[in-house]
Amino acid sequence: MFSRNLHRLRHTLAFRLTLWYAVIFSISFVLVFILFYLFTFAEIERKIDEELITELREYTLVLEKNGMREVAREVNTDSEAEGVSSVFYRILDPSGNVLLSSDLSAWKGLSLNRELFEKTVSSGEHVIETRWIRGLEHKSRILYGRIGPETYVQAGLSFGPNEQFASIFLKLSGIITVGIIFLAAVVGLFMARRALRGVEEVTETAQAIAGGALERRVSLEDRGDEVERLAATFNLMVDRIHALIRETREMNDNIAHDLRSPITRIRGTAEVTLTTGRSLSAYEAMGAGTIEECDKLLAMINTMLYISETESGAVTFEKHEVDMAGLVSEACELFMPVAEEKGIDLTCNAPLPCPVDGNITMLQRMVSNFLDNALKYTPENGKVSVGANLNGHSAILNFEDTGVGIDKENLSHIFKRFYREEKSRTGSGAGLGLALVKAIIKAHEGKVRVHSVRGEGSCFTVTLPLHSNEG
Ligand code: ADP
């Protein structure tokens, strides 16, 4: 159980982030300490060297002014003042023989580095080395230098307490580093998990939705961070999918309903004819009725396919310059007999050419659908006016009627496939006209707006981009 949890934890983003932070943090921390240590050590070394060189200059002056005896006194005074275990001085001749020295009881393992000494003898310049002298606890800096004619000094200063300080500092830093890294890892893991909690919630919700809980959403806390935005977008996406599923379901119900009625009628007529009809004319009537119903069904199915093709853009329609003013006028002439028959006053106002890039068959279908609806939903003695005008780079078409109007809450649905207002269900039509119109307008990069008041009438306005030469 524990190992499984550990395994799972190891694969989490939070764990990996923490690990990366911890590694980067440790490396940076260790590097800073190493640099600090090296810098401190170099500084200690510089200070010791400075001290040794000052002594060298002092002995040179003392030898020159007061002679060897005074140098011997100085050597003893200096070593006793500093501590005989921390410092030593030896005065040598050019062959390396000791002429005099300070108390060397603590420096038993001391020897002469011949190579460096000879270098000093030949060049007259001082040299300094770091050496570990046997029997001593700490390393030392040893200087070889010339203090007068045929007279040289070998002076040493132990790193002593400085080195002790440096090693304590190093140990302490090590412990602090480990502690801080551990603390940083724990805090980092906590923070990373906290930051990624929202992601986990999105995952859990997605899993629940995949399991069938379509109503589940990620709870938002108004933090406004990236995870919250992800959650909000996720919720929006699920809402959209949910709405699409609902619409598809409604559409399927509508299709089933619209297909069932004609099929029931065909079946009913056939049954009645078979059981009661004895004459040829009865069978002929049944055949004619069946053909009529089938034509309606076919027209419906073809329109559905036409809408799908137009919406998906799978079929490319040939486009040419089409004058919408002319097209609208022709359609009005075509529908005039229907209007007259219904006692509706149909007027057309298209004074100027309105050329657009489009497919004439599709545009004719669009205008016919609007006109057909206007006449269908306008009672006797009503008015229907159609207009085509120019506005900037657009052609504006209006289809206005004084008909039954549309309820405000239904306006957002009328362009959906198979949608028909409850009050219109009894009349002819399949609820596909406006869906088709919308698909055609979209294929022509146009827009459609509707304004309607129940009982007063409706006005559909279509905006289409003008033919490019004109625009
Ligand atoms: P239908 O075949 O029912 O006319 P449409 O897709 O053309 O289908 O229209 C969808 C619905 O929009 C109609 O059922 C009707 O309720 C409403 N509608 C469309 N045009 C008008 C109009 N001019 N006046 C009133 N209602 C309309």
Tab-separated table of C-alpha atoms and ligand atoms in Angstrom:
chain	number	residue	atom	x	y	z
A	1	MET	CA	0.000	0.000	0.000
A	2	PHE	CA	2.735	2.435	1.089
A	3	SER	CA	4.975	1.485	-1.854
A	4	ARG	CA	2.037	1.920	-4.254
A	5	ASN	CA	1.372	5.404	-2.819
A	6	LEU	CA	5.061	6.236	-3.087
A	7	HIS	CA	5.109	5.015	-6.676
A	8	ARG	CA	2.075	7.170	-7.480
A	9	LEU	CA	3.617	10.177	-5.730
A	10	ARG	CA	6.837	9.741	-7.699
A	11	HIS	CA	4.911	10.142	-10.943
A	12	THR	CA	3.038	13.282	-9.927
A	13	LEU	CA	3.872	16.662	-11.410
A	14	ALA	CA	4.056	18.129	-7.890
A	15	PHE	CA	6.745	15.608	-6.896
A	16	ARG	CA	8.776	16.192	-10.037
A	17	LEU	CA	8.542	19.966	-9.672
A	18	THR	CA	9.645	19.715	-6.046
A	19	LEU	CA	12.528	17.439	-6.984
A	20	TRP	CA	13.692	19.869	-9.655
A	21	TYR	CA	13.429	22.816	-7.278
A	22	ALA	CA	15.286	20.890	-4.562
A	23	VAL	CA	18.090	19.851	-6.951
A	24	ILE	CA	18.505	23.363	-8.399
A	25	PHE	CA	18.280	24.869	-4.928
A	26	SER	CA	20.887	22.425	-3.498
A	27	ILE	CA	23.326	22.979	-6.360
A	28	SER	CA	22.996	26.771	-6.038
A	29	PHE	CA	23.360	26.629	-2.259
A	30	VAL	CA	26.418	24.338	-2.389
A	31	LEU	CA	28.014	26.512	-5.094
A	32	VAL	CA	27.478	29.642	-3.000
A	33	PHE	CA	29.033	27.961	0.045
A	34	ILE	CA	32.018	26.668	-1.930
A	35	LEU	CA	32.607	30.145	-3.385
A	36	PHE	CA	32.211	31.722	0.044
A	37	TYR	CA	34.607	29.196	1.588
A	38	LEU	CA	37.227	29.653	-1.151
A	39	PHE	CA	36.937	33.415	-0.889
A	40	THR	CA	37.298	33.336	2.923
A	41	PHE	CA	40.295	31.028	2.686
A	42	ALA	CA	41.976	33.192	0.043
A	43	GLU	CA	41.398	36.218	2.265
A	44	ILE	CA	42.954	34.453	5.285
A	45	GLU	CA	45.945	33.453	3.138
A	46	ARG	CA	46.341	37.036	1.883
A	47	LYS	CA	46.311	38.385	5.442
A	48	ILE	CA	48.958	35.858	6.581
A	49	ASP	CA	51.141	36.636	3.551
A	50	GLU	CA	50.834	40.339	4.254
A	51	GLU	CA	51.959	39.759	7.841
A	52	LEU	CA	54.942	37.647	6.745
A	53	ILE	CA	56.038	40.200	4.139
A	54	THR	CA	55.771	43.037	6.709
A	55	GLU	CA	58.072	41.054	9.041
A	56	LEU	CA	60.500	40.445	6.146
A	57	ARG	CA	60.699	44.206	5.481
A	58	GLU	CA	61.098	44.957	9.160
A	59	TYR	CA	63.989	42.447	9.557
A	60	THR	CA	65.659	43.867	6.467
A	61	LEU	CA	65.570	47.342	8.026
A	62	VAL	CA	66.652	46.117	11.493
A	63	LEU	CA	69.603	44.162	9.992
A	64	GLU	CA	70.666	47.127	7.948
A	65	LYS	CA	70.435	49.591	10.836
A	66	ASN	CA	71.209	47.633	13.990
A	67	GLY	CA	72.870	44.419	12.895
A	68	MET	CA	72.303	40.744	13.534
A	69	ARG	CA	72.035	40.964	17.298
A	70	GLU	CA	69.038	43.235	17.096
A	71	VAL	CA	67.494	40.872	14.505
A	72	ALA	CA	67.914	37.997	17.003
A	73	ARG	CA	66.125	40.034	19.677
A	74	GLU	CA	63.366	40.976	17.286
A	75	VAL	CA	62.903	37.342	16.233
A	76	ASN	CA	62.394	36.221	19.832
A	77	THR	CA	60.141	39.106	20.765
A	78	ASP	CA	57.948	38.607	17.698
A	79	SER	CA	57.595	34.864	18.124
A	80	GLU	CA	56.767	35.153	21.819
A	81	ALA	CA	54.239	37.907	21.136
A	82	GLU	CA	52.461	35.837	18.469
A	83	GLY	CA	52.906	32.511	20.296
A	84	VAL	CA	55.792	30.140	19.574
A	85	SER	CA	53.449	27.436	18.320
A	86	SER	CA	51.865	29.819	15.790
A	87	VAL	CA	54.941	31.461	14.349
A	88	PHE	CA	58.657	30.747	13.809
A	89	TYR	CA	61.614	32.637	12.297
A	90	ARG	CA	64.961	31.225	11.134
A	91	ILE	CA	67.830	33.331	9.823
A	92	LEU	CA	69.933	31.395	7.294
A	93	ASP	CA	73.111	31.842	5.303
A	94	PRO	CA	73.036	31.237	1.508
A	95	SER	CA	73.821	27.516	1.998
A	96	GLY	CA	70.829	27.088	4.266
A	97	ASN	CA	72.715	26.877	7.539
A	98	VAL	CA	70.739	28.245	10.481
A	99	LEU	CA	72.354	31.347	11.939
A	100	LEU	CA	69.661	31.953	14.567
A	101	SER	CA	66.054	30.998	15.175
A	102	SER	CA	63.042	31.549	17.380
A	103	ASP	CA	61.744	28.828	19.748
A	104	LEU	CA	61.194	25.825	17.444
A	105	SER	CA	59.932	23.379	20.082
A	106	ALA	CA	56.473	23.287	18.419
A	107	TRP	CA	57.935	23.100	14.879
A	108	LYS	CA	59.895	19.827	15.228
A	109	GLY	CA	59.045	18.549	11.762
A	110	LEU	CA	60.271	21.767	10.126
A	111	SER	CA	62.637	21.429	7.173
A	112	LEU	CA	63.964	23.623	4.413
A	113	ASN	CA	62.395	23.541	0.978
A	114	ARG	CA	65.684	23.592	-0.926
A	115	GLU	CA	64.132	24.344	-4.278
A	116	LEU	CA	62.291	27.449	-3.057
A	117	PHE	CA	65.189	28.585	-0.878
A	118	GLU	CA	67.626	28.390	-3.805
A	119	LYS	CA	65.211	30.275	-5.941
A	120	THR	CA	65.200	33.090	-3.365
A	121	VAL	CA	68.998	33.006	-3.101
A	122	SER	CA	69.464	33.246	-6.851
A	123	SER	CA	66.766	35.867	-7.506
A	124	GLY	CA	66.695	37.798	-4.220
A	125	GLU	CA	62.896	37.761	-4.436
A	126	HIS	CA	60.728	36.257	-1.669
A	127	VAL	CA	58.563	33.129	-2.238
A	128	ILE	CA	55.732	31.728	-0.123
A	129	GLU	CA	54.331	28.203	0.066
A	130	THR	CA	51.592	26.417	2.012
A	131	ARG	CA	52.852	23.325	3.835
A	132	TRP	CA	51.727	20.773	6.294
A	133	ILE	CA	54.475	20.401	8.869
A	134	ARG	CA	54.648	17.064	10.608
A	135	GLY	CA	53.424	17.173	14.223
A	136	LEU	CA	51.334	20.308	13.742
A	137	GLU	CA	47.566	20.312	13.715
A	138	HIS	CA	47.142	22.985	11.016
A	139	LYS	CA	48.704	23.939	7.718
A	140	SER	CA	51.160	26.864	7.596
A	141	ARG	CA	52.330	29.542	5.167
A	142	ILE	CA	56.160	29.507	4.914
A	143	LEU	CA	58.074	32.488	3.493
A	144	TYR	CA	61.631	32.485	2.118
A	145	GLY	CA	63.189	35.916	1.642
A	146	ARG	CA	66.388	37.917	1.647
A	147	ILE	CA	66.925	40.397	4.519
A	148	GLY	CA	70.495	41.435	3.776
A	149	PRO	CA	73.770	40.455	2.128
A	150	GLU	CA	74.237	36.689	2.517
A	151	THR	CA	71.369	36.658	5.022
A	152	TYR	CA	67.984	35.026	4.472
A	153	VAL	CA	64.905	34.385	6.530
A	154	GLN	CA	62.571	31.404	6.662
A	155	ALA	CA	59.406	32.509	8.464
A	156	GLY	CA	56.226	30.474	9.049
A	157	LEU	CA	52.763	31.345	10.290
A	158	SER	CA	50.214	28.656	11.146
A	159	PHE	CA	46.673	28.920	9.788
A	160	GLY	CA	45.722	27.839	13.314
A	161	PRO	CA	42.429	29.290	14.544
A	162	ASN	CA	41.600	30.645	11.092
A	163	GLU	CA	41.597	27.144	9.648
A	164	GLN	CA	39.636	25.926	12.637
A	165	PHE	CA	37.057	28.657	11.975
A	166	ALA	CA	36.900	27.708	8.286
A	167	SER	CA	36.353	24.019	9.011
A	168	ILE	CA	33.671	24.778	11.624
A	169	PHE	CA	32.055	27.126	9.122
A	170	LEU	CA	32.138	24.373	6.468
A	171	LYS	CA	30.601	21.757	8.786
A	172	LEU	CA	27.947	24.146	9.994
A	173	SER	CA	27.127	25.190	6.432
A	174	GLY	CA	26.789	21.531	5.454
A	175	ILE	CA	24.293	20.871	8.255
A	176	ILE	CA	22.363	24.086	7.515
A	177	THR	CA	22.310	23.257	3.787
A	178	VAL	CA	20.884	19.778	4.382
A	179	GLY	CA	18.282	21.222	6.791
A	180	ILE	CA	17.261	24.009	4.421
A	181	ILE	CA	17.040	21.629	1.442
A	182	PHE	CA	14.813	19.293	3.446
A	183	LEU	CA	12.621	22.192	4.579
A	184	ALA	CA	12.498	23.612	1.026
A	185	ALA	CA	11.500	20.192	-0.347
A	186	VAL	CA	8.680	19.794	2.200
A	187	VAL	CA	7.400	23.355	1.701
A	188	GLY	CA	7.887	23.044	-2.101
A	189	LEU	CA	5.912	19.789	-2.216
A	190	PHE	CA	3.134	21.350	-0.133
A	191	MET	CA	2.997	24.465	-2.340
A	192	ALA	CA	3.155	22.498	-5.600
A	193	ARG	CA	0.345	20.198	-4.449
A	194	ARG	CA	-1.707	23.206	-3.394
A	195	ALA	CA	-1.125	24.910	-6.737
A	196	LEU	CA	-1.997	21.769	-8.676
A	197	ARG	CA	-5.053	20.881	-6.586
A	198	GLY	CA	-7.245	22.617	-9.170
A	199	VAL	CA	-5.808	20.403	-11.928
A	200	GLU	CA	-6.638	17.340	-9.845
A	201	GLU	CA	-10.184	18.624	-9.429
A	202	VAL	CA	-10.508	19.104	-13.204
A	203	THR	CA	-9.268	15.515	-13.703
A	204	GLU	CA	-11.703	14.146	-11.124
A	205	THR	CA	-14.590	16.058	-12.708
A	206	ALA	CA	-13.598	14.879	-16.195
A	207	GLN	CA	-13.535	11.285	-14.892
A	208	ALA	CA	-16.963	11.726	-13.279
A	209	ILE	CA	-18.359	13.174	-16.542
A	210	ALA	CA	-16.821	10.290	-18.509
A	211	GLY	CA	-18.583	7.993	-16.042
A	212	GLY	CA	-21.945	9.533	-16.931
A	213	ALA	CA	-22.353	12.405	-14.432
A	214	LEU	CA	-22.929	14.972	-17.191
A	215	GLU	CA	-24.126	17.608	-14.730
A	216	ARG	CA	-20.833	17.686	-12.765
A	217	ARG	CA	-18.734	20.871	-12.996
A	218	VAL	CA	-15.483	22.055	-11.409
A	219	SER	CA	-16.172	24.418	-8.513
A	220	LEU	CA	-14.610	27.844	-9.036
A	221	GLU	CA	-13.107	29.865	-6.156
A	222	ASP	CA	-12.528	33.167	-7.971
A	223	ARG	CA	-8.752	32.974	-7.535
A	224	GLY	CA	-8.195	34.148	-11.107
A	225	ASP	CA	-5.039	32.056	-11.617
A	226	GLU	CA	-4.150	29.815	-14.579
A	227	VAL	CA	-5.685	26.701	-13.019
A	228	GLU	CA	-8.906	28.587	-12.310
A	229	ARG	CA	-9.003	29.759	-15.933
A	230	LEU	CA	-8.455	26.171	-17.064
A	231	ALA	CA	-11.325	25.062	-14.828
A	232	ALA	CA	-13.606	27.843	-16.151
A	233	THR	CA	-12.762	26.936	-19.774
A	234	PHE	CA	-13.323	23.270	-18.962
A	235	ASN	CA	-16.761	24.074	-17.509
A	236	LEU	CA	-17.607	26.184	-20.544
A	237	MET	CA	-16.575	23.353	-22.870
A	238	VAL	CA	-18.660	20.818	-20.946
A	239	ASP	CA	-21.645	23.233	-20.980
A	240	ARG	CA	-21.299	23.565	-24.743
A	241	ILE	CA	-21.041	19.804	-25.261
A	242	HIS	CA	-24.012	19.326	-22.970
A	243	ALA	CA	-26.054	21.876	-24.942
A	244	LEU	CA	-25.044	20.179	-28.202
A	245	ILE	CA	-26.110	16.783	-26.874
A	246	ARG	CA	-29.444	18.280	-25.766
A	247	GLU	CA	-29.960	19.940	-29.146
A	248	THR	CA	-29.091	16.726	-30.992
A	249	ARG	CA	-31.522	14.814	-28.788
A	250	GLU	CA	-34.273	17.369	-29.427
A	251	MET	CA	-33.526	17.252	-33.146
A	252	ASN	CA	-33.697	13.454	-33.176
A	253	ASP	CA	-37.063	13.627	-31.393
A	254	ASN	CA	-38.289	16.136	-33.957
A	255	ILE	CA	-37.033	14.061	-36.897
A	256	ALA	CA	-38.696	10.959	-35.448
A	257	HIS	CA	-41.915	12.904	-34.950
A	258	ASP	CA	-41.861	14.434	-38.453
A	259	LEU	CA	-41.085	11.095	-40.098
A	260	ARG	CA	-43.688	9.210	-38.097
A	261	SER	CA	-46.643	11.323	-39.239
A	262	PRO	CA	-46.360	10.770	-43.025
A	263	ILE	CA	-45.391	7.104	-42.560
A	264	THR	CA	-48.413	6.583	-40.290
A	265	ARG	CA	-50.593	8.249	-42.920
A	266	ILE	CA	-49.186	6.054	-45.732
A	267	ARG	CA	-49.680	2.945	-43.618
A	268	GLY	CA	-53.207	3.944	-42.592
A	269	THR	CA	-54.321	4.634	-46.175
A	270	ALA	CA	-52.783	1.358	-47.376
A	271	GLU	CA	-54.510	-0.585	-44.592
A	272	VAL	CA	-57.917	0.999	-45.231
A	273	THR	CA	-57.609	0.452	-48.989
A	274	LEU	CA	-56.593	-3.200	-48.565
A	275	THR	CA	-59.389	-4.004	-46.125
A	276	THR	CA	-62.231	-1.980	-47.634
A	277	GLY	CA	-61.281	-0.832	-51.132
A	278	ARG	CA	-62.540	-3.008	-53.890
A	279	SER	CA	-62.281	-0.689	-56.881
A	280	LEU	CA	-59.276	0.188	-59.019
A	281	SER	CA	-59.826	3.924	-58.343
A	282	ALA	CA	-59.349	3.297	-54.590
A	283	TYR	CA	-55.988	1.667	-55.276
A	284	GLU	CA	-55.069	4.483	-57.676
A	285	ALA	CA	-55.883	7.058	-54.994
A	286	MET	CA	-53.769	5.120	-52.485
A	287	GLY	CA	-50.832	5.049	-54.986
A	288	ALA	CA	-51.103	8.790	-55.659
A	289	GLY	CA	-51.306	9.560	-51.928
A	290	THR	CA	-48.277	7.375	-51.238
A	291	ILE	CA	-46.260	9.128	-53.960
A	292	GLU	CA	-47.214	12.542	-52.567
A	293	GLU	CA	-46.224	11.612	-49.006
A	294	CYS	CA	-42.980	10.046	-50.238
A	295	ASP	CA	-42.168	13.224	-52.203
A	296	LYS	CA	-42.652	15.250	-49.025
A	297	LEU	CA	-40.388	12.881	-47.108
A	298	LEU	CA	-37.777	12.963	-49.862
A	299	ALA	CA	-37.912	16.770	-49.985
A	300	MET	CA	-37.387	16.847	-46.220
A	301	ILE	CA	-34.471	14.432	-46.333
A	302	ASN	CA	-32.901	16.284	-49.266
A	303	THR	CA	-33.211	19.586	-47.419
A	304	MET	CA	-31.568	18.044	-44.370
A	305	LEU	CA	-28.681	16.819	-46.498
A	306	TYR	CA	-28.461	20.180	-48.261
A	307	ILE	CA	-28.233	22.004	-44.913
A	308	SER	CA	-25.544	19.620	-43.664
A	309	GLU	CA	-23.496	20.013	-46.823
A	310	THR	CA	-23.818	23.795	-46.800
A	311	GLU	CA	-22.982	24.061	-43.099
A	312	SER	CA	-19.971	21.773	-43.244
A	313	GLY	CA	-18.562	23.527	-46.318
A	314	ALA	CA	-17.836	20.057	-47.752
A	315	VAL	CA	-19.338	21.049	-51.107
A	316	THR	CA	-17.992	24.072	-52.914
A	317	PHE	CA	-20.743	26.030	-54.612
A	318	GLU	CA	-20.043	27.987	-57.755
A	319	LYS	CA	-20.261	31.687	-57.034
A	320	HIS	CA	-20.913	34.482	-59.496
A	321	GLU	CA	-22.017	38.075	-59.360
A	322	VAL	CA	-25.714	38.072	-58.438
A	323	ASP	CA	-27.897	41.191	-58.304
A	324	MET	CA	-29.963	40.765	-55.164
A	325	ALA	CA	-32.314	43.635	-56.134
A	326	GLY	CA	-33.224	41.801	-59.343
A	327	LEU	CA	-33.494	38.476	-57.554
A	328	VAL	CA	-35.821	39.895	-54.885
A	329	SER	CA	-38.034	41.594	-57.521
A	330	GLU	CA	-38.341	38.333	-59.513
A	331	ALA	CA	-39.243	36.402	-56.368
A	332	CYS	CA	-41.940	38.960	-55.519
A	333	GLU	CA	-43.445	38.593	-58.974
A	334	LEU	CA	-43.387	34.823	-58.555
A	335	PHE	CA	-45.150	34.967	-55.177
A	336	MET	CA	-47.640	37.659	-56.189
A	337	PRO	CA	-50.401	35.154	-57.154
A	338	VAL	CA	-50.103	33.449	-53.730
A	339	ALA	CA	-50.299	36.830	-51.987
A	340	GLU	CA	-53.294	37.896	-54.039
A	341	GLU	CA	-55.001	34.612	-53.343
A	342	LYS	CA	-54.549	35.186	-49.593
A	343	GLY	CA	-55.551	38.858	-49.853
A	344	ILE	CA	-52.137	40.018	-48.705
A	345	ASP	CA	-50.612	43.245	-49.936
A	346	LEU	CA	-47.128	42.268	-51.182
A	347	THR	CA	-44.796	45.149	-52.054
A	348	CYS	CA	-41.218	45.158	-53.244
A	349	ASN	CA	-38.726	48.010	-52.883
A	350	ALA	CA	-35.441	47.337	-54.693
A	351	PRO	CA	-34.517	50.548	-56.564
A	352	LEU	CA	-30.727	50.063	-56.972
A	353	PRO	CA	-28.664	47.082	-58.127
A	354	CYS	CA	-27.189	45.178	-55.156
A	355	PRO	CA	-24.495	42.887	-56.602
A	356	VAL	CA	-23.096	40.190	-54.318
A	357	ASP	CA	-20.794	37.195	-54.884
A	358	GLY	CA	-22.971	34.164	-54.572
A	359	ASN	CA	-24.648	31.051	-55.791
A	360	ILE	CA	-27.854	32.077	-57.519
A	361	THR	CA	-29.729	28.834	-56.743
A	362	MET	CA	-28.931	29.058	-53.051
A	363	LEU	CA	-29.809	32.752	-52.870
A	364	GLN	CA	-33.117	32.122	-54.687
A	365	ARG	CA	-33.909	29.409	-52.134
A	366	MET	CA	-33.148	31.804	-49.309
A	367	VAL	CA	-35.402	34.587	-50.653
A	368	SER	CA	-38.191	32.081	-51.433
A	369	ASN	CA	-38.072	30.713	-47.891
A	370	PHE	CA	-38.377	34.164	-46.319
A	371	LEU	CA	-41.216	35.119	-48.659
A	372	ASP	CA	-42.941	31.781	-48.201
A	373	ASN	CA	-42.831	32.161	-44.396
A	374	ALA	CA	-43.977	35.807	-44.506
A	375	LEU	CA	-47.007	34.865	-46.594
A	376	LYS	CA	-47.629	31.679	-44.594
A	377	TYR	CA	-47.617	33.398	-41.189
A	378	THR	CA	-49.529	36.538	-42.252
A	379	PRO	CA	-53.301	36.367	-42.148
A	380	GLU	CA	-55.684	37.779	-44.739
A	381	ASN	CA	-55.532	41.547	-45.388
A	382	GLY	CA	-52.045	41.660	-43.957
A	383	LYS	CA	-49.015	43.299	-45.480
A	384	VAL	CA	-45.687	41.844	-46.606
A	385	SER	CA	-42.948	44.150	-47.845
A	386	VAL	CA	-39.621	43.056	-49.263
A	387	GLY	CA	-36.664	45.376	-49.775
A	388	ALA	CA	-33.129	45.312	-51.148
A	389	ASN	CA	-30.791	48.252	-50.474
A	390	LEU	CA	-27.132	49.227	-50.239
A	391	ASN	CA	-25.408	50.153	-46.976
A	392	GLY	CA	-21.647	50.768	-47.139
A	393	HIS	CA	-20.028	47.571	-48.376
A	394	SER	CA	-23.155	45.491	-47.798
A	395	ALA	CA	-26.402	44.592	-49.428
A	396	ILE	CA	-29.318	44.744	-46.980
A	397	LEU	CA	-32.425	42.624	-47.565
A	398	ASN	CA	-35.621	43.081	-45.516
A	399	PHE	CA	-38.580	40.721	-45.269
A	400	GLU	CA	-41.255	42.406	-43.199
A	401	ASP	CA	-44.775	41.208	-42.465
A	402	THR	CA	-47.724	42.117	-40.298
A	403	GLY	CA	-48.281	38.472	-39.405
A	404	VAL	CA	-48.624	36.454	-36.234
A	405	GLY	CA	-45.146	37.295	-34.974
A	406	ILE	CA	-42.854	35.138	-32.860
A	407	ASP	CA	-42.667	34.878	-29.069
A	408	LYS	CA	-39.538	36.571	-27.689
A	409	GLU	CA	-38.321	33.438	-25.909
A	410	ASN	CA	-38.539	31.439	-29.152
A	411	LEU	CA	-36.495	33.845	-31.260
A	412	SER	CA	-33.207	32.093	-30.427
A	413	HIS	CA	-34.598	28.724	-31.559
A	414	ILE	CA	-36.251	29.471	-34.884
A	415	PHE	CA	-33.045	28.916	-36.903
A	416	LYS	CA	-32.559	25.413	-35.442
A	417	ARG	CA	-33.408	22.398	-37.580
A	418	PHE	CA	-36.940	21.058	-37.083
A	419	TYR	CA	-37.848	23.842	-34.694
A	420	ARG	CA	-41.434	25.084	-35.120
A	421	GLU	CA	-43.317	27.241	-32.719
A	422	GLU	CA	-46.114	25.341	-30.993
A	423	LYS	CA	-48.710	27.558	-32.717
A	424	SER	CA	-47.219	26.827	-36.161
A	425	ARG	CA	-47.214	23.035	-35.756
A	426	THR	CA	-50.625	22.613	-37.283
A	427	GLY	CA	-49.693	24.361	-40.545
A	428	SER	CA	-47.574	23.041	-43.396
A	429	GLY	CA	-43.777	22.939	-43.158
A	430	ALA	CA	-41.122	20.833	-41.505
A	431	GLY	CA	-39.195	23.449	-39.540
A	432	LEU	CA	-36.231	23.290	-41.890
A	433	GLY	CA	-36.736	26.539	-43.871
A	434	LEU	CA	-34.909	28.952	-41.542
A	435	ALA	CA	-32.150	26.415	-40.749
A	436	LEU	CA	-31.485	26.212	-44.472
A	437	VAL	CA	-31.623	30.002	-44.821
A	438	LYS	CA	-29.083	30.415	-42.014
A	439	ALA	CA	-26.716	27.866	-43.586
A	440	ILE	CA	-26.955	29.663	-46.967
A	441	ILE	CA	-26.289	33.075	-45.397
A	442	LYS	CA	-23.296	31.640	-43.507
A	443	ALA	CA	-21.932	30.148	-46.755
A	444	HIS	CA	-22.125	33.683	-48.231
A	445	GLU	CA	-20.379	35.218	-45.202
A	446	GLY	CA	-23.517	37.155	-44.353
A	447	LYS	CA	-25.584	37.761	-41.229
A	448	VAL	CA	-29.262	37.528	-40.343
A	449	ARG	CA	-31.212	39.363	-37.661
A	450	VAL	CA	-34.839	39.032	-36.662
A	451	HIS	CA	-37.166	41.437	-34.909
A	452	SER	CA	-40.621	40.219	-34.070
A	453	VAL	CA	-43.547	41.107	-31.833
A	454	ARG	CA	-46.199	38.501	-31.173
A	455	GLY	CA	-49.427	39.530	-32.878
A	456	GLU	CA	-47.851	42.456	-34.714
A	457	GLY	CA	-45.457	40.959	-37.205
A	458	SER	CA	-41.854	40.052	-37.947
A	459	CYS	CA	-38.931	41.564	-39.787
A	460	PHE	CA	-35.956	39.494	-40.998
A	461	THR	CA	-32.873	41.488	-42.068
A	462	VAL	CA	-30.075	39.872	-44.078
A	463	THR	CA	-26.668	41.511	-44.597
A	464	LEU	CA	-24.492	40.204	-47.418
A	465	PRO	CA	-21.057	41.526	-48.458
A	466	LEU	CA	-21.185	43.324	-51.801
A	467	HIS	CA	-19.453	41.974	-54.903
A	468	SER	CA	-15.707	42.719	-54.503
A	469	ASN	CA	-15.430	45.104	-57.548
A	470	GLU	CA	-18.185	47.236	-56.136
A	471	GLY	CA	-16.791	47.061	-52.585
B	1	ADP	P1	-41.584	26.118	-41.046
B	1	ADP	O1	-41.525	25.089	-42.057
B	1	ADP	O2	-42.308	25.724	-39.812
B	1	ADP	O3	-42.018	27.439	-41.588
B	1	ADP	P2	-39.079	27.475	-40.639
B	1	ADP	O4	-37.769	26.947	-40.298
B	1	ADP	O5	-39.208	28.220	-41.904
B	1	ADP	O6	-40.084	26.287	-40.574
B	1	ADP	O7	-39.544	28.422	-39.477
B	1	ADP	C1	-39.393	27.977	-38.144
B	1	ADP	C2	-40.471	28.614	-37.264
B	1	ADP	O8	-40.258	30.010	-37.164
B	1	ADP	C3	-41.834	28.487	-37.817
B	1	ADP	O9	-42.414	27.280	-37.434
B	1	ADP	C4	-42.561	29.663	-37.228
B	1	ADP	O10	-43.032	29.339	-35.956
B	1	ADP	C5	-41.480	30.702	-37.112
B	1	ADP	N1	-41.495	31.673	-38.222
B	1	ADP	C6	-40.684	31.725	-39.286
B	1	ADP	N2	-40.953	32.781	-40.052
B	1	ADP	C7	-41.992	33.434	-39.479
B	1	ADP	C8	-42.726	34.599	-39.779
B	1	ADP	N3	-42.486	35.355	-40.858
B	1	ADP	N4	-43.719	34.978	-38.926
B	1	ADP	C9	-43.978	34.266	-37.822
B	1	ADP	N5	-43.323	33.135	-37.476
B	1	ADP	C10	-42.347	32.726	-38.299
